[in-house]
CSV table of C-alpha atoms in Angstrom, one decimal:
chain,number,residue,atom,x,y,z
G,1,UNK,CA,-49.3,8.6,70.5
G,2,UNK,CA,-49.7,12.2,70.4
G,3,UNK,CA,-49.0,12.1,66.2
G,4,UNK,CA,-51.1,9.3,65.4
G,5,UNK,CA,-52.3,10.0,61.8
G,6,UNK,CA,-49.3,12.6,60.8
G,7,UNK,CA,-47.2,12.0,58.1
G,8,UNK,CA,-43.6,13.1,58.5
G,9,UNK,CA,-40.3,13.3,56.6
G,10,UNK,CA,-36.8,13.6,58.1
G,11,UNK,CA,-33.9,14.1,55.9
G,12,UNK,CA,-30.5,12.6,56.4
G,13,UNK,CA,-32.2,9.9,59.3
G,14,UNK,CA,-29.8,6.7,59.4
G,15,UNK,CA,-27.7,7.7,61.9
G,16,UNK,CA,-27.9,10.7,64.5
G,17,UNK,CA,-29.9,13.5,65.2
G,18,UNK,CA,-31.9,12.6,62.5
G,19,UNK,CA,-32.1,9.1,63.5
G,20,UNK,CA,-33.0,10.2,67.3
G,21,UNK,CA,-35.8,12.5,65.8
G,22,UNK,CA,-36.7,9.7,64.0
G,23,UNK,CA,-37.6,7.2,67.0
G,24,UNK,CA,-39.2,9.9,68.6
G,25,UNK,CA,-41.6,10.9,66.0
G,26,UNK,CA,-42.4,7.0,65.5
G,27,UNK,CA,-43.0,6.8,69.3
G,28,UNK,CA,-45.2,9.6,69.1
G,29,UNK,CA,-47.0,7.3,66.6
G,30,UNK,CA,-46.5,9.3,63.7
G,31,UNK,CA,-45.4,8.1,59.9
G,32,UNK,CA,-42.3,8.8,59.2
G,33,UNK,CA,-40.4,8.4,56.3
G,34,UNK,CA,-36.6,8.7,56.6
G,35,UNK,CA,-33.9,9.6,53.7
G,36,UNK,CA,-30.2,8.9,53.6
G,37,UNK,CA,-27.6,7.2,50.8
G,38,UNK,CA,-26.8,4.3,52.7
G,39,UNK,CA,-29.2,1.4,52.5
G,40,UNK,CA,-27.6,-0.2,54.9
G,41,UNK,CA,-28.0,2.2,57.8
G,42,UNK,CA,-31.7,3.3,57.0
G,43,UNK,CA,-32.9,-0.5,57.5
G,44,UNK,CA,-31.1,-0.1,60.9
G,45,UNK,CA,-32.9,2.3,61.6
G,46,UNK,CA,-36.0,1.6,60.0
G,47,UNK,CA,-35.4,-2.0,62.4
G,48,UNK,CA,-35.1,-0.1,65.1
G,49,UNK,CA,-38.6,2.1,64.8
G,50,UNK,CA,-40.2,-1.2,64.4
G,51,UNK,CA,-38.6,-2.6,67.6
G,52,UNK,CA,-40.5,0.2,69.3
G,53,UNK,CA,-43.6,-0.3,67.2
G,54,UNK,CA,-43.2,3.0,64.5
G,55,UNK,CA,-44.0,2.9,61.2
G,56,UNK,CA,-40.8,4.4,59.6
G,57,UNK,CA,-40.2,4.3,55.7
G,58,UNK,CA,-36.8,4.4,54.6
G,59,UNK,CA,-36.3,6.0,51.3
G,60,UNK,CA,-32.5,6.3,49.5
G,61,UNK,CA,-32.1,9.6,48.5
G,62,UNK,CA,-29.0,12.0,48.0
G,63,UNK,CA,-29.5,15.9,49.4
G,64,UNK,CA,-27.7,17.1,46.1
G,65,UNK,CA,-29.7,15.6,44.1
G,66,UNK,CA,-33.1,17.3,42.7
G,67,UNK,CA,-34.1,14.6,40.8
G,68,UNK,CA,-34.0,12.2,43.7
G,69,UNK,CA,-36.0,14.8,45.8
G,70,UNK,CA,-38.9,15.1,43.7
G,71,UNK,CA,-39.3,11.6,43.3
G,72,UNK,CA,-39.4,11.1,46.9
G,73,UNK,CA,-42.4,13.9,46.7
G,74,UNK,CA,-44.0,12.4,44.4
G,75,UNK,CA,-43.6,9.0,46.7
G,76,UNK,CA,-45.2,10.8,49.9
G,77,UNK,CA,-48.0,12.6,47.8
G,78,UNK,CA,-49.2,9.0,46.3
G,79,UNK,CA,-48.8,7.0,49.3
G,80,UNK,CA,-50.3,9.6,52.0
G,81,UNK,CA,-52.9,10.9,50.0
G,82,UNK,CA,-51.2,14.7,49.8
G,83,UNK,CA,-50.5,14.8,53.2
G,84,UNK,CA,-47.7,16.3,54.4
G,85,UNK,CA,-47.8,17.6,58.2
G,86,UNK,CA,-43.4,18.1,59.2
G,87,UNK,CA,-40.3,18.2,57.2
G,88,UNK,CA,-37.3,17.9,59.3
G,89,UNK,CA,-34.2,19.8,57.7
G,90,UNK,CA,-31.4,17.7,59.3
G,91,UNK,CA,-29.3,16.1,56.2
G,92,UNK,CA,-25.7,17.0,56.8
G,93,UNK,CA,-22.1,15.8,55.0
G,94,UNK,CA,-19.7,18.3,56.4
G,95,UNK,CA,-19.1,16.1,60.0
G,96,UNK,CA,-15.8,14.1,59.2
G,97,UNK,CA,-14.8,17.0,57.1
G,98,UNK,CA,-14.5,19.3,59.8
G,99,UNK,CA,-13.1,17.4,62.3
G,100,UNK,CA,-10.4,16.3,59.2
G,101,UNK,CA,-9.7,19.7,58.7
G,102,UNK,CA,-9.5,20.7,62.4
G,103,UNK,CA,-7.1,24.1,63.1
G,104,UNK,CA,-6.5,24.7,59.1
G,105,UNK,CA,-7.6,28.2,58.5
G,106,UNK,CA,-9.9,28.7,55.3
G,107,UNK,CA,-7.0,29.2,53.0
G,108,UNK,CA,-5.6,26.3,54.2
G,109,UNK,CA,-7.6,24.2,53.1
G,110,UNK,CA,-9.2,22.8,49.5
G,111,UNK,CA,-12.4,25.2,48.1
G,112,UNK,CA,-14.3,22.2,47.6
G,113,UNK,CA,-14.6,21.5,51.7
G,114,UNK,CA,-17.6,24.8,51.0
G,115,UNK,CA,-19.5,22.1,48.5
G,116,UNK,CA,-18.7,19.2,51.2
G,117,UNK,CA,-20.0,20.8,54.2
G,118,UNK,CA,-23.4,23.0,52.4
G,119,UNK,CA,-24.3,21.4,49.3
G,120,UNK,CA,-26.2,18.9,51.4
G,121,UNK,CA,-27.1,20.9,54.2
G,122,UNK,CA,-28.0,24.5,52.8
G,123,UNK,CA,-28.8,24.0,49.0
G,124,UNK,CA,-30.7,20.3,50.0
G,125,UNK,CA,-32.3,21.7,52.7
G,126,UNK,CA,-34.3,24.6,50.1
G,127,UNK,CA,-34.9,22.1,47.8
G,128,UNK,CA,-36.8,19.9,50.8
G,129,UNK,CA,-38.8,23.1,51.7
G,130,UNK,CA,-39.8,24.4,48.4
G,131,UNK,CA,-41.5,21.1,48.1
G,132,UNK,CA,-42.9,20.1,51.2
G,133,UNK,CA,-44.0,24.1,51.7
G,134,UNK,CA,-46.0,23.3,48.1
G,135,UNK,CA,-48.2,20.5,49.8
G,136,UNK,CA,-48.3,22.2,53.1
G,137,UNK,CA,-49.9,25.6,51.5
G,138,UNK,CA,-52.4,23.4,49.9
G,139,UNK,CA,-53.7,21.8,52.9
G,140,UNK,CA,-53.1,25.0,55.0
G,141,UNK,CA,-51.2,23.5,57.4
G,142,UNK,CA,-47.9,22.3,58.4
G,143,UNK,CA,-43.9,22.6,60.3
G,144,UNK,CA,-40.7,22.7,58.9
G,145,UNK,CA,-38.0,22.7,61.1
G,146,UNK,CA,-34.7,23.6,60.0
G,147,UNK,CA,-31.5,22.1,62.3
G,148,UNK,CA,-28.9,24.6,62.5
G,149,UNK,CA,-26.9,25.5,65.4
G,150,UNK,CA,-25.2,28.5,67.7
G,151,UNK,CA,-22.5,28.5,64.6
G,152,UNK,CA,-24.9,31.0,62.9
G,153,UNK,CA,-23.8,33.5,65.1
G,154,UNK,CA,-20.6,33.2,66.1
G,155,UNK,CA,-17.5,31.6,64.7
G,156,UNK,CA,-17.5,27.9,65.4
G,157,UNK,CA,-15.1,25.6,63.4
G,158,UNK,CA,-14.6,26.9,60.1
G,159,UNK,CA,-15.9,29.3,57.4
G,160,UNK,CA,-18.2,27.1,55.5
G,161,UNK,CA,-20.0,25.8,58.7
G,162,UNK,CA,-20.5,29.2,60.0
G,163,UNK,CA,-21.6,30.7,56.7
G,164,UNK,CA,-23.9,27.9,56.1
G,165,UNK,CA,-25.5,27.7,59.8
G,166,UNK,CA,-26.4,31.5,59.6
G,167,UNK,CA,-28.2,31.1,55.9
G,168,UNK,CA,-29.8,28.0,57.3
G,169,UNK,CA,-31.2,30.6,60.5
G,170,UNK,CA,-31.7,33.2,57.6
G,171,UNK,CA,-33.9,30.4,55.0
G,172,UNK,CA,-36.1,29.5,58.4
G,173,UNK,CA,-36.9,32.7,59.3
G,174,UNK,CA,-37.5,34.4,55.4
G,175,UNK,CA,-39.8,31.5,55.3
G,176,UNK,CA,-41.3,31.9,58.4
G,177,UNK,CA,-42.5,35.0,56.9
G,178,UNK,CA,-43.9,34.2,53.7
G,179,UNK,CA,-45.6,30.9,55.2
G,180,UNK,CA,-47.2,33.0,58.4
G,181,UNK,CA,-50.6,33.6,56.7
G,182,UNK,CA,-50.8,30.0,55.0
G,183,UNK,CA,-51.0,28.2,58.2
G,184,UNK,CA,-47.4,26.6,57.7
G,185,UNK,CA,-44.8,27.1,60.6
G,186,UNK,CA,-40.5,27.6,59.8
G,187,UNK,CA,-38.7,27.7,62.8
G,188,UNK,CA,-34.6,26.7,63.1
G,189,UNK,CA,-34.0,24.8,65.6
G,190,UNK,CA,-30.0,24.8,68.0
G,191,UNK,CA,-29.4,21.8,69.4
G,192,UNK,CA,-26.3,21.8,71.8
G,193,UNK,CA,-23.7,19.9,71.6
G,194,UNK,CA,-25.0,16.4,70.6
G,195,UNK,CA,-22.9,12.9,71.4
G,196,UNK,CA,-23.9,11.7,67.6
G,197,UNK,CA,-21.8,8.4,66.4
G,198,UNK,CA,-19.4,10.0,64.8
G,199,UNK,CA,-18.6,12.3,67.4
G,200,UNK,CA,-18.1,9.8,69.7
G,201,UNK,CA,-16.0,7.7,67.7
G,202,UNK,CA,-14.1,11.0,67.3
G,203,UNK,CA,-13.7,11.6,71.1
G,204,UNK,CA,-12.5,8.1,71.4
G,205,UNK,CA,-9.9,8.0,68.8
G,206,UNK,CA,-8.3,11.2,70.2
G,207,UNK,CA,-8.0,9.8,73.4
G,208,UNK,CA,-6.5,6.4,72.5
G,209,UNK,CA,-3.7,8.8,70.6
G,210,UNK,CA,-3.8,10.7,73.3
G,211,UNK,CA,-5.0,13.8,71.2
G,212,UNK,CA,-6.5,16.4,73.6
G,213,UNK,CA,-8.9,18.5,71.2
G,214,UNK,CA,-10.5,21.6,72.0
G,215,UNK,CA,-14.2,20.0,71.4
G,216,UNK,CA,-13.4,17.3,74.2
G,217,UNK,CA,-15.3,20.1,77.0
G,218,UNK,CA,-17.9,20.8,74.8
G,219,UNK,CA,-19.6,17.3,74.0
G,220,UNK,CA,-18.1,16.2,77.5
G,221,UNK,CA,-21.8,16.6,78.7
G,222,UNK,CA,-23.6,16.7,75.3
G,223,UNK,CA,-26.8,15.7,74.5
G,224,UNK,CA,-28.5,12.4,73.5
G,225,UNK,CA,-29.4,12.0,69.5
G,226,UNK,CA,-33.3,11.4,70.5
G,227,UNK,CA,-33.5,14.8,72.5
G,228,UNK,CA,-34.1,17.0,69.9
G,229,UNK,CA,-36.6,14.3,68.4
G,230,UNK,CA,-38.3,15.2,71.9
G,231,UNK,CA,-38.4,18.8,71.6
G,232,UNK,CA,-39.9,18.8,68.0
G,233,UNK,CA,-42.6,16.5,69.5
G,234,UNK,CA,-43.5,19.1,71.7
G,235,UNK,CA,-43.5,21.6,69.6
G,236,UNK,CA,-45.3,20.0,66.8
G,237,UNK,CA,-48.4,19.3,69.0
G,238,UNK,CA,-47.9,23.2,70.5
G,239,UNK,CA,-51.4,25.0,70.4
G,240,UNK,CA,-49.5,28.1,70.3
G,241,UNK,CA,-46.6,26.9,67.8
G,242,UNK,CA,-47.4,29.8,65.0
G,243,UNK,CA,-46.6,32.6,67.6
G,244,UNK,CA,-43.1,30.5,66.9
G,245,UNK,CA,-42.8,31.1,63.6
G,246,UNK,CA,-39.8,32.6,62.1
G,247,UNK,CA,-37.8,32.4,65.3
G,248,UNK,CA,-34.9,30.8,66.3
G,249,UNK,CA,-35.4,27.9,69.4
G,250,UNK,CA,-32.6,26.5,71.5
G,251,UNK,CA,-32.9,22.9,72.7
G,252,UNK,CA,-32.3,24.4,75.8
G,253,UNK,CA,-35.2,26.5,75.7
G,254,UNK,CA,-37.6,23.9,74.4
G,255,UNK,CA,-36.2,22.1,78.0
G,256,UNK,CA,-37.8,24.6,79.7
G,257,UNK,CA,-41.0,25.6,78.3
G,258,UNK,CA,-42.6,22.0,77.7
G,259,UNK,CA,-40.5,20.7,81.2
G,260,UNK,CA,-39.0,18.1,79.6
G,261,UNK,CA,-35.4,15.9,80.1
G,262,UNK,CA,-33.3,14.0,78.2
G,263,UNK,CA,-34.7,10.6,77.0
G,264,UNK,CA,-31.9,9.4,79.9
G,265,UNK,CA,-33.3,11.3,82.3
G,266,UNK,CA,-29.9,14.1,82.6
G,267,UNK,CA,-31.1,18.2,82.8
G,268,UNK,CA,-30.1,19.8,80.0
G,269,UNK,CA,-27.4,22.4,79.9
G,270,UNK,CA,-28.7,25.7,79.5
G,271,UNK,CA,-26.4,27.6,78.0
G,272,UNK,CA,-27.7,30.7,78.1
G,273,UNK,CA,-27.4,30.9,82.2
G,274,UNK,CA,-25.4,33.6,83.4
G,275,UNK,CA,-24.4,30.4,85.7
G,276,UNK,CA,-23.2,28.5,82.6
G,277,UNK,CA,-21.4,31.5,80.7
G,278,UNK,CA,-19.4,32.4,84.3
G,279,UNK,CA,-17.6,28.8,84.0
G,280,UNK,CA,-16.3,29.5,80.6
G,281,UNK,CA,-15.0,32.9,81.8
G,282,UNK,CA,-11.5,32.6,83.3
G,283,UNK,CA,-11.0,33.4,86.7
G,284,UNK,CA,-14.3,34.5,87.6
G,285,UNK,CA,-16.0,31.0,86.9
G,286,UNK,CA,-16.1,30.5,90.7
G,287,UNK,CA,-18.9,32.8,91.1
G,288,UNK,CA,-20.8,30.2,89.2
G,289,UNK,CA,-21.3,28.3,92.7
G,290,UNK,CA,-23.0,31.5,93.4
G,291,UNK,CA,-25.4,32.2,91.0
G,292,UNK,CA,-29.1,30.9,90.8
G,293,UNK,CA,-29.4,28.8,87.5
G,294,UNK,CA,-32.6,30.6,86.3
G,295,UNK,CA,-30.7,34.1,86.1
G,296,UNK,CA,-30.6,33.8,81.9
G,297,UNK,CA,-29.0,36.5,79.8
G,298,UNK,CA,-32.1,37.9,77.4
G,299,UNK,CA,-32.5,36.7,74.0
G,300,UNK,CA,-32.0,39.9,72.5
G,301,UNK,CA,-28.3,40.3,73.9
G,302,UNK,CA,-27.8,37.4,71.7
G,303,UNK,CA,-26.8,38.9,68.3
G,304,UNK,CA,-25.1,41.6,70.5
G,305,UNK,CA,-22.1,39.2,71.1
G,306,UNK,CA,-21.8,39.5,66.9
G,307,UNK,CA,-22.3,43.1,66.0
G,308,UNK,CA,-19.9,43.9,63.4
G,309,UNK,CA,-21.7,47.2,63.0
């Protein structure tokens, strides 16, 4: 019961990462109150905090909508007394839409996939932080962790995802920056490639129609929903977290620095291994066999791969 006394809020929590975070936190004993559009799925959820003995509340509430979000605010700041301790930034719309549009190139398909896939989870997710940064300031403490993914730096589905995974890295760390001196911690957080519902049902579909898609590798091994729940655990009871501030943290890396596993007990991939990267090099990924797993490739050779300068 590491959390016992903080009050949380994850966006986008009925099914998911955000429902996997949401378990966690509750297990952690925290309060957590949970947002999504279906009433249905959030009383699944909500059932399924309670079945581990969390106190979750769910709360309908659209991403787009900035009337909805400050009620919900206004919600938090009666109930809890003003207390706000983490906002997780994880709403997201754009999951059937990508895999719908899968191989179109961006002229190929309608303008309005941009609104589909970052209305919710760009625009929402400022809306989320303005606010919960306004009662975090005032109590001089606080995390906001934005979800985002290695699709802020290099091409990964389409052009709306892309563009709206490097302004969600860009929002974390500008805010990082601003929130340094108040006490308040912005970090973006990369999850790998996570087995959510929908991407499962995805997988199976594909193979029953015998579809072989280019994603079927990459989730082959993915992680569980509740893992990234795990790492924010950690890292929300880190003495040290406001050295973190304004960076960018992999799953991966989170694996390693509080020695944690899955919540099914699997390693997790690190993907930054010069042993990982060899197997996804043609012809050479035999010497994989060779090389020690903690040979990593430094952080700063990262944006490298990118440079368009």
């Amino acid at each position: 019961m590491s959390l016992s006394g903080w009050v949380c809020l994850i966006t986008g929590a009925s099914r998911g990462i955000g429902k996997g975070i949401a378990l966690q936190l509750c297990e952690a004993g925290a309060t957590v109150y949970i947002t999504g559009r279906q009433e249905k799925t959030l009383k699944e959820t909500a059932a399924q905090v309670s079945e581990r003995g969390g106190k979750c509340v769910p709360v309908i509430c659209d991403s787009t909508s900035g009337e909805d979000i400050e009620k919900l605010f206004a919600r938090i700041r009666g109930e809890q007394n003003n207390r706000l301790d983490l906002l997780v930034n994880n709403a997201y719309a754009g999951v059937q839409a990508i895999f719908d549009n899968e191989g179109k190139k961006f002229w190929e398909t309608e303008p309005s996939l941009w609104d589909t896939i970052n209305n919710t989870g760009l625009r929402g997710h400022y809306f989320f932080a303005v606010h919960a940064a306004r009662m975090m300031v005032a109590q001089g403490r606080g995390l906001i962790v934005t979800i985002s993914s290695m699709g802020g730096l290099r091409y990964l589905f389409n052009v709306p995802y892309g563009v709206g995974k490097a302004a969600c890295d860009r929002m974390a760390i500008d805010m990082g920056i601003e929130l340094r001196s108040r006490g308040v911690a912005s970090v973006s957080l990369w999850p790998g490639p996570v087995n959510t519902e929908l991407i499962s049902q995805f997988m199976e579909d594909g193979a029953q129609q015998n579809v072989e898609s280019k994603y079927t590798d990459l989730f082959a091994n993915g992680e569980t929903t509740e893992f990234s729940g795990l790492c924010i655990v950690n890292l929300a009871k880190d003495k040290n977290l406001m050295s973190l501030t304004g960076k960018i943290l992999m799953t991966c890396d989170l694996a390693r620095r509080y020695g944690i596993q899955d919540v099914d007990g699997r390693s997790i991939t690190d993907f930054t291994s010069l042993k990982f990267l060899l197997t996804q090099v043609p012809y050479v990924s035999w010497l994989s066999s060779l090389v020690p797993s903690f040979i990593r490739m430094p952080r700063f050779l990262l944006p490298l791969a990118s440079n368009h300068f």
